[in-house]
């Protein structure tokens, strides 16, 4: 098999994941898109490892070892990411990234939280 087939598939997977990260508003879908991008990188690592191992007989298969390491890191990342998303959903009631960003920047619909009530009353009087 030629190296071009997995490289093209990896590029398509990575592009799809990048589109998902940039276009989605749901935090769960963004995490899934990041995982898709990591899988594209893993596919490239394995494909190039197999391609390079054909040239030299005695290789360590470092691309496949790095892929296993990347899979372990991705599993930990998705576990922590889902825990954070669930905690934010419990506190805020939404997993919409735009709403979460707006509340973090102070653009929420409620009253402003800077200053005390006495200072505001004196400023209006």
Backbone as a printed PyTorch tensor [residue, N CA C, xyz], in Angstrom:
tensor([[[  0.8450,  -1.1750,   0.0000],
         [  0.0000,   0.0000,   0.0000],
         [  0.8940,   1.2440,   0.0000]],

        [[  0.5070,   2.2060,  -0.7640],
         [  1.2790,   3.4410,  -0.8610],
         [  1.0720,   4.2910,   0.3840]],

        [[  2.0280,   5.1440,   0.6280],
         [  1.9480,   6.0440,   1.7730],
         [  0.9020,   7.1400,   1.5600]],

        [[  0.5420,   7.3940,   0.3280],
         [ -0.3930,   8.4800,   0.0280],
         [ -1.7950,   8.1960,   0.5620]],

        [[ -2.2220,   6.9300,   0.5590],
         [ -3.5870,   6.6220,   1.0080],
         [ -3.8120,   6.9740,   2.4830]],

        [[ -2.9930,   6.4840,   3.4100],
         [ -3.2280,   6.8990,   4.8000],
         [ -2.9460,   8.3760,   5.0430]],

        [[ -2.0360,   8.9680,   4.2740],
         [ -1.7540,  10.3930,   4.4510],
         [ -2.9530,  11.2430,   4.0360]],

        [[ -3.5990,  10.8800,   2.9420],
         [ -4.7950,  11.6150,   2.4980],
         [ -5.9470,  11.4030,   3.4830]],

        [[ -6.1260,  10.1670,   3.9330],
         [ -7.1760,   9.8960,   4.9170],
         [ -6.9190,  10.6580,   6.2080]],

        [[ -5.6750,  10.7140,   6.6200],
         [ -5.3250,  11.4530,   7.8280],
         [ -5.5870,  12.9440,   7.6520]],

        [[ -5.2610,  13.4750,   6.4910],
         [ -5.5300,  14.8910,   6.2380],
         [ -7.0280,  15.1850,   6.2590]],

        [[ -7.8270,  14.2820,   5.7040],
         [ -9.2880,  14.4740,   5.7320],
         [ -9.8340,  14.4050,   7.1580]],

        [[ -9.3360,  13.4450,   7.9410],
         [ -9.7750,  13.3410,   9.3330],
         [ -9.3810,  14.5800,  10.1310]],

        [[ -8.1630,  15.0340,   9.9330],
         [ -7.6980,  16.2130,  10.6600],
         [ -8.5030,  17.4450,  10.2570]],

        [[ -8.7860,  17.5910,   8.9680],
         [ -9.5720,  18.7320,   8.5060],
         [-10.9890,  18.6970,   9.0660]],

        [[-11.5770,  17.5140,   9.1160],
         [-12.9110,  17.3830,   9.6910],
         [-12.9060,  17.7370,  11.1730]],

        [[-11.8800,  17.2800,  11.8930],
         [-11.7620,  17.6170,  13.3090],
         [-11.5380,  19.0980,  13.5340]],

        [[-10.7290,  19.7200,  12.6870],
         [-10.4760,  21.1520,  12.8090],
         [-11.7530,  21.9520,  12.5470]],

        [[-12.5200,  21.5320,  11.5510],
         [-13.8080,  22.1870,  11.2930],
         [-14.7380,  22.0390,  12.5030]],

        [[-14.7400,  20.8510,  13.0990],
         [-15.5860,  20.6330,  14.2700],
         [-15.1870,  21.5050,  15.4450]],

        [[-13.8930,  21.7060,  15.6450],
         [-13.4360,  22.5560,  16.7460],
         [-13.8190,  24.0150,  16.4900]],

        [[-13.6860,  24.4630,  15.2560],
         [-13.9430,  25.8670,  14.9560],
         [-15.4250,  26.1990,  14.8110]],

        [[-16.2440,  25.2300,  14.3820],
         [-17.6300,  25.5500,  14.0500],
         [-18.6320,  25.1360,  15.1280]],

        [[-18.2980,  24.1950,  15.9620],
         [-19.2710,  23.6930,  16.9380],
         [-19.3480,  24.5900,  18.1510]],

        [[-20.5060,  24.5650,  18.7920],
         [-20.7140,  25.3510,  19.9970],
         [-20.8990,  24.4840,  21.2260]],

        [[-21.1540,  23.2120,  21.0360],
         [-21.3380,  22.3140,  22.1500],
         [-19.9740,  21.7930,  22.5810]],

        [[-19.7000,  21.8160,  23.8760],
         [-18.3860,  21.4280,  24.3830],
         [-18.1000,  19.9500,  24.1440]],

        [[-19.1120,  19.1020,  24.1970],
         [-18.9150,  17.6750,  23.9600],
         [-18.4880,  17.4410,  22.5090]],

        [[-19.1090,  18.1240,  21.5790],
         [-18.7440,  17.9680,  20.1690],
         [-17.3470,  18.5140,  19.8930]],

        [[-16.9480,  19.5460,  20.6020],
         [-15.5860,  20.0650,  20.4450],
         [-14.5820,  19.0310,  20.9400]],

        [[-14.8680,  18.3940,  22.0640],
         [-13.9800,  17.3400,  22.5620],
         [-13.9060,  16.1630,  21.5950]],

        [[-15.0240,  15.8070,  20.9870],
         [-15.0100,  14.7250,  19.9950],
         [-14.1890,  15.1180,  18.7740]],

        [[-14.2400,  16.3670,  18.3940],
         [-13.4550,  16.8350,  17.2470],
         [-11.9600,  16.8210,  17.5560]],

        [[-11.6060,  17.1480,  18.7870],
         [-10.1970,  17.0710,  19.1920],
         [ -9.7140,  15.6280,  19.1410]],

        [[-10.5530,  14.6980,  19.5660],
         [-10.1900,  13.2810,  19.4940],
         [-10.0280,  12.8270,  18.0440]],

        [[-10.8460,  13.3450,  17.1630],
         [-10.7160,  13.0170,  15.7430],
         [ -9.3860,  13.5210,  15.1910]],

        [[ -8.9810,  14.6950,  15.6160],
         [ -7.6880,  15.2210,  15.1940],
         [ -6.5410,  14.3720,  15.7460]],

        [[ -6.6530,  13.9240,  16.9840],
         [ -5.6180,  13.0600,  17.5500],
         [ -5.5490,  11.7200,  16.8230]],

        [[ -6.6870,  11.2010,  16.4190],
         [ -6.6830,   9.9480,  15.6640],
         [ -6.0390,  10.1160,  14.2950]],

        [[ -6.1870,  11.2770,  13.6910],
         [ -5.5170,  11.5410,  12.4190],
         [ -4.0050,  11.5620,  12.6030]],

        [[ -3.5570,  12.1370,  13.6830],
         [ -2.1160,  12.1470,  13.9830],
         [ -1.6240,  10.7290,  14.2350]],

        [[ -2.3980,   9.9350,  14.9520],
         [ -2.0040,   8.5460,  15.2050],
         [ -1.9150,   7.7440,  13.9140]],

        [[ -2.8350,   7.9770,  13.0110],
         [ -2.7900,   7.2950,  11.7170],
         [ -1.5220,   7.6580,  10.9550]],

        [[ -1.1460,   8.9160,  10.9950],
         [  0.0970,   9.3440,  10.3500],
         [  1.3140,   8.6990,  11.0030]],

        [[  1.3250,   8.6470,  12.3210],
         [  2.4590,   8.0420,  13.0140],
         [  2.6450,   6.5840,  12.6180]],

        [[  1.5640,   5.8200,  12.5970],
         [  1.6560,   4.4080,  12.2530],
         [  2.0130,   4.2290,  10.7830]],

        [[  1.4280,   5.0280,   9.9040],
         [  1.7120,   4.8980,   8.4730],
         [  3.1760,   5.1970,   8.1720]],

        [[  3.7060,   6.2410,   8.7510],
         [  5.1070,   6.5600,   8.4990],
         [  6.0450,   5.5630,   9.1680]],

        [[  5.6410,   5.0080,  10.2980],
         [  6.4610,   3.9890,  10.9370],
         [  6.5510,   2.7390,  10.0740]],

        [[  5.4280,   2.3190,   9.5130],
         [  5.4360,   1.1570,   8.6220],
         [  6.2360,   1.4530,   7.3590]],

        [[  6.0990,   2.6530,   6.8340],
         [  6.8270,   3.0240,   5.6260],
         [  8.3320,   3.0540,   5.8720]],

        [[  8.7390,   3.5860,   7.0360],
         [ 10.1630,   3.6440,   7.3340],
         [ 10.7290,   2.2840,   7.7250]],

        [[  9.9000,   1.4090,   8.2840],
         [ 10.4000,   0.0910,   8.6900],
         [ 10.6640,  -0.8130,   7.4860]],

        [[ 10.0740,  -0.5000,   6.3360],
         [ 10.3670,  -1.2700,   5.1330],
         [ 11.7980,  -1.0180,   4.6630]],

        [[ 12.3230,   0.1780,   4.9400],
         [ 13.6760,   0.5150,   4.5040],
         [ 14.7300,  -0.1460,   5.3890]],

        [[ 14.4930,  -0.2370,   6.6760],
         [ 15.4610,  -0.8330,   7.6010],
         [ 14.8010,  -2.0140,   8.3160]],

        [[ 15.4980,  -3.1260,   8.3450],
         [ 14.9420,  -4.3380,   8.9760],
         [ 14.8820,  -4.2210,  10.4960]],

        [[ 15.9330,  -3.7230,  11.1020],
         [ 16.0040,  -3.6530,  12.5600],
         [ 15.5550,  -2.2780,  13.0400]],

        [[ 14.2580,  -2.1330,  13.2310],
         [ 13.7250,  -0.8650,  13.7220],
         [ 13.0460,  -1.0830,  15.0530]],

        [[ 12.8600,  -0.0340,  15.7870],
         [ 12.2350,  -0.1080,  17.1010],
         [ 10.7390,   0.1500,  17.0540]],

        [[ 10.2000,   0.4850,  15.9100],
         [  8.7760,   0.8290,  15.7500],
         [  8.3920,   1.9450,  16.7150]],

        [[  9.1580,   2.9920,  16.6900],
         [  8.9180,   4.1050,  17.6070],
         [  7.6260,   4.8380,  17.2910]],

        [[  7.1850,   4.8320,  16.0310],
         [  5.9170,   5.4780,  15.6900],
         [  4.7340,   4.7850,  16.3360]],

        [[  4.7800,   3.4620,  16.3790],
         [  3.6870,   2.7220,  17.0070],
         [  3.7240,   2.8650,  18.5230]],

        [[  4.9130,   2.9330,  19.1010],
         [  5.0160,   3.1590,  20.5440],
         [  4.5090,   4.5480,  20.9110]],

        [[  4.8410,   5.5260,  20.0950],
         [  4.3500,   6.8870,  20.3400],
         [  2.8380,   6.9660,  20.1620]],

        [[  2.3030,   6.1760,  19.2530],
         [  0.8540,   6.1330,  19.0680],
         [  0.1560,   5.5800,  20.3090]],

        [[  0.7140,   4.5350,  20.9030],
         [  0.1260,   3.9970,  22.1410],
         [  0.1920,   5.0250,  23.2640]],

        [[  1.2770,   5.7460,  23.3470],
         [  1.3950,   6.8050,  24.3450],
         [  0.3610,   7.8980,  24.0910]],

        [[  0.1630,   8.2680,  22.8420],
         [ -0.8130,   9.3000,  22.4930],
         [ -2.2360,   8.8510,  22.8120]],

        [[ -2.5230,   7.5680,  22.5820],
         [ -3.8570,   7.0430,  22.9090],
         [ -4.1030,   7.0960,  24.4090]],

        [[ -3.0810,   6.7660,  25.2030],
         [ -3.2340,   6.8210,  26.6610],
         [ -3.4510,   8.2540,  27.1370]],

        [[ -2.7140,   9.1910,  26.5760],
         [ -2.8890,  10.5980,  26.9380],
         [ -4.2620,  11.1020,  26.5110]],

        [[ -4.7290,  10.6760,  25.3340],
         [ -6.0410,  11.1080,  24.8520],
         [ -7.1580,  10.5630,  25.7430]],

        [[ -6.9940,   9.3410,  26.2380],
         [ -8.0150,   8.7840,  27.1240],
         [ -8.0800,   9.5740,  28.4340]],

        [[ -6.9250,   9.9360,  28.9660],
         [ -6.9230,  10.7480,  30.1820],
         [ -7.5000,  12.1360,  29.9130]],

        [[ -7.1730,  12.6970,  28.7620],
         [ -7.6690,  14.0290,  28.4100],
         [ -9.1840,  14.0420,  28.2720]],

        [[ -9.7330,  13.0170,  27.6470],
         [-11.1800,  13.0040,  27.4630],
         [-11.8990,  12.7670,  28.7940]],

        [[-11.2910,  11.9960,  29.6910],
         [-11.8850,  11.8000,  31.0080],
         [-11.9260,  13.0850,  31.8040]],

        [[-10.8320,  13.8160,  31.8130],
         [-10.7820,  15.0920,  32.5320],
         [-11.6730,  16.1220,  31.8510]],

        [[-11.6680,  16.1370,  30.5190],
         [-12.5050,  17.0850,  29.7880],
         [-13.9830,  16.8730,  30.0540]],

        [[-14.4110,  15.6190,  30.0590],
         [-15.8260,  15.3440,  30.3410],
         [-16.1920,  15.6960,  31.7760]],

        [[-15.2760,  15.4730,  32.6990],
         [-15.5460,  15.8470,  34.0920],
         [-15.7040,  17.3630,  34.2180]],

        [[-14.8680,  18.1140,  33.5220],
         [-14.9740,  19.5770,  33.5650],
         [-16.2680,  20.0420,  32.9210]],

        [[-16.6310,  19.4440,  31.7880],
         [-17.8660,  19.8340,  31.1020],
         [-19.0850,  19.5300,  31.9770]],

        [[-19.0920,  18.3790,  32.6330],
         [-20.2170,  18.0450,  33.5160],
         [-20.2970,  18.9910,  34.7080]],

        [[-19.1580,  19.3600,  35.2670],
         [-19.1660,  20.3080,  36.3900],
         [-19.6690,  21.6800,  35.9520]],

        [[-19.2420,  22.1240,  34.7830],
         [-19.7080,  23.4180,  34.2680],
         [-21.1990,  23.3510,  33.9540]],

        [[-21.6550,  22.2270,  33.4030],
         [-23.0760,  22.0870,  33.0890],
         [-23.9200,  22.1220,  34.3660]],

        [[-23.4320,  21.5020,  35.4210],
         [-24.1810,  21.5260,  36.6810],
         [-24.2550,  22.9330,  37.2560]],

        [[-23.1700,  23.6830,  37.1440],
         [-23.1440,  25.0330,  37.7180],
         [-23.8670,  26.0580,  36.8580]],

        [[-23.6880,  26.0010,  35.5580],
         [-24.2300,  27.0260,  34.6650],
         [-25.5120,  26.6130,  33.9590]],

        [[-25.7590,  25.3160,  33.8330],
         [-26.9710,  24.8570,  33.1710],
         [-26.8590,  24.7770,  31.6580]],

        [[-25.6650,  24.9460,  31.1040],
         [-25.4850,  24.8560,  29.6650],
         [-24.0660,  24.3930,  29.3590]],

        [[-23.9190,  23.7830,  28.1850],
         [-22.5730,  23.4310,  27.7260],
         [-22.2530,  24.1670,  26.4320]],

        [[-23.0010,  25.2280,  26.1510],
         [-22.7660,  26.0550,  24.9700],
         [-21.5330,  26.9160,  25.2130]],

        [[-20.5560,  26.8070,  24.3500],
         [-19.2790,  27.4860,  24.5630],
         [-19.4320,  28.9980,  24.4840]],

        [[-20.2650,  29.4870,  23.5870],
         [-20.4490,  30.9360,  23.4680],
         [-21.0720,  31.5320,  24.7280]],

        [[-22.0430,  30.8500,  25.3030],
         [-22.6550,  31.3380,  26.5410],
         [-21.6670,  31.3070,  27.6930]],

        [[-20.8490,  30.2630,  27.7460],
         [-19.8690,  30.1760,  28.8250],
         [-18.8220,  31.2710,  28.6970]],

        [[-18.4290,  31.5860,  27.4780],
         [-17.4500,  32.6450,  27.2630],
         [-18.0560,  33.9920,  27.6330]],

        [[-19.3200,  34.2100,  27.3020],
         [-19.9670,  35.4810,  27.6270],
         [-20.0860,  35.6730,  29.1270]],

        [[-20.4090,  34.6260,  29.8650],
         [-20.5200,  34.7660,  31.3170],
         [-19.1570,  34.9540,  31.9560]],

        [[-18.1120,  34.4130,  31.3660],
         [-16.7720,  34.5870,  31.9180],
         [-16.2610,  36.0000,  31.6900]],

        [[-16.7000,  36.6380,  30.6160],
         [-16.2450,  37.9870,  30.3050],
         [-17.1160,  39.0570,  30.9500]],

        [[-18.1570,  38.6700,  31.6600],
         [-18.9920,  39.6430,  32.3400],
         [-20.1060,  40.2150,  31.4940]],

        [[-20.5130,  39.5180,  30.4300],
         [-21.5840,  40.0030,  29.5620],
         [-22.9060,  39.3130,  29.8750]],

        [[-23.0870,  38.8720,  31.0940],
         [-24.3140,  38.1530,  31.3990],
         [-25.4820,  39.1220,  31.5310]],

        [[-26.6880,  38.5750,  31.5010],
         [-27.8850,  39.4000,  31.4570],
         [-28.2600,  39.9870,  32.8080]],

        [[-27.6980,  39.4850,  33.8950],
         [-28.0490,  39.9550,  35.2250],
         [-27.4190,  41.2960,  35.5430]],

        [[-27.5990,  41.7580,  36.7830],
         [-27.0190,  43.0430,  37.1840],
         [-25.4990,  42.9430,  37.2450]],

        [[-24.8010,  44.0480,  37.0490],
         [-23.3390,  44.0180,  37.1180],
         [-22.8810,  43.6980,  38.5310]],

        [[-21.7400,  43.0510,  38.6390],
         [-21.2700,  42.5960,  39.9480],
         [-20.0970,  43.4100,  40.4670]],

        [[-19.6730,  44.4570,  39.7930],
         [-18.5430,  45.2380,  40.2720],
         [-19.0460,  46.3360,  41.2200]],

        [[-18.3830,  46.4720,  42.3520],
         [-18.7720,  47.4880,  43.3280],
         [-19.8770,  46.9920,  44.2460]],

        [[-20.1080,  47.7280,  45.3080],
         [-21.1560,  47.3650,  46.2510],
         [-22.4230,  48.1400,  45.9290]],

        [[-23.5040,  47.7440,  46.5620],
         [-24.7890,  48.4010,  46.3320],
         [-24.7870,  49.8250,  46.8560]],

        [[-24.0690,  50.0770,  47.9720],
         [-24.0080,  51.4220,  48.5400],
         [-23.2990,  52.3860,  47.5900]],

        [[-22.1980,  51.9400,  46.9690],
         [-21.4830,  52.7960,  46.0270],
         [-22.3420,  53.1230,  44.8140]],

        [[-23.1260,  52.1780,  44.3680],
         [-24.0010,  52.4190,  43.2070],
         [-25.1310,  53.3770,  43.5720]],

        [[-25.6210,  53.2580,  44.7910],
         [-26.6980,  54.1550,  45.2160],
         [-26.1740,  55.5830,  45.3450]],

        [[-24.9540,  55.7410,  45.8400],
         [-24.3750,  57.0700,  45.9560],
         [-24.0680,  57.6780,  44.5830]],

        [[-23.6780,  56.8240,  43.6440],
         [-23.3400,  57.3190,  42.3140],
         [-24.5920,  57.8120,  41.5740]],

        [[-25.7230,  57.1810,  41.8160],
         [-26.9600,  57.5870,  41.1320],
         [-27.6240,  58.7620,  41.8100]],

        [[-27.3240,  59.0240,  43.0800],
         [-27.9810,  60.0990,  43.8290],
         [-27.3930,  61.4480,  43.5660]]])
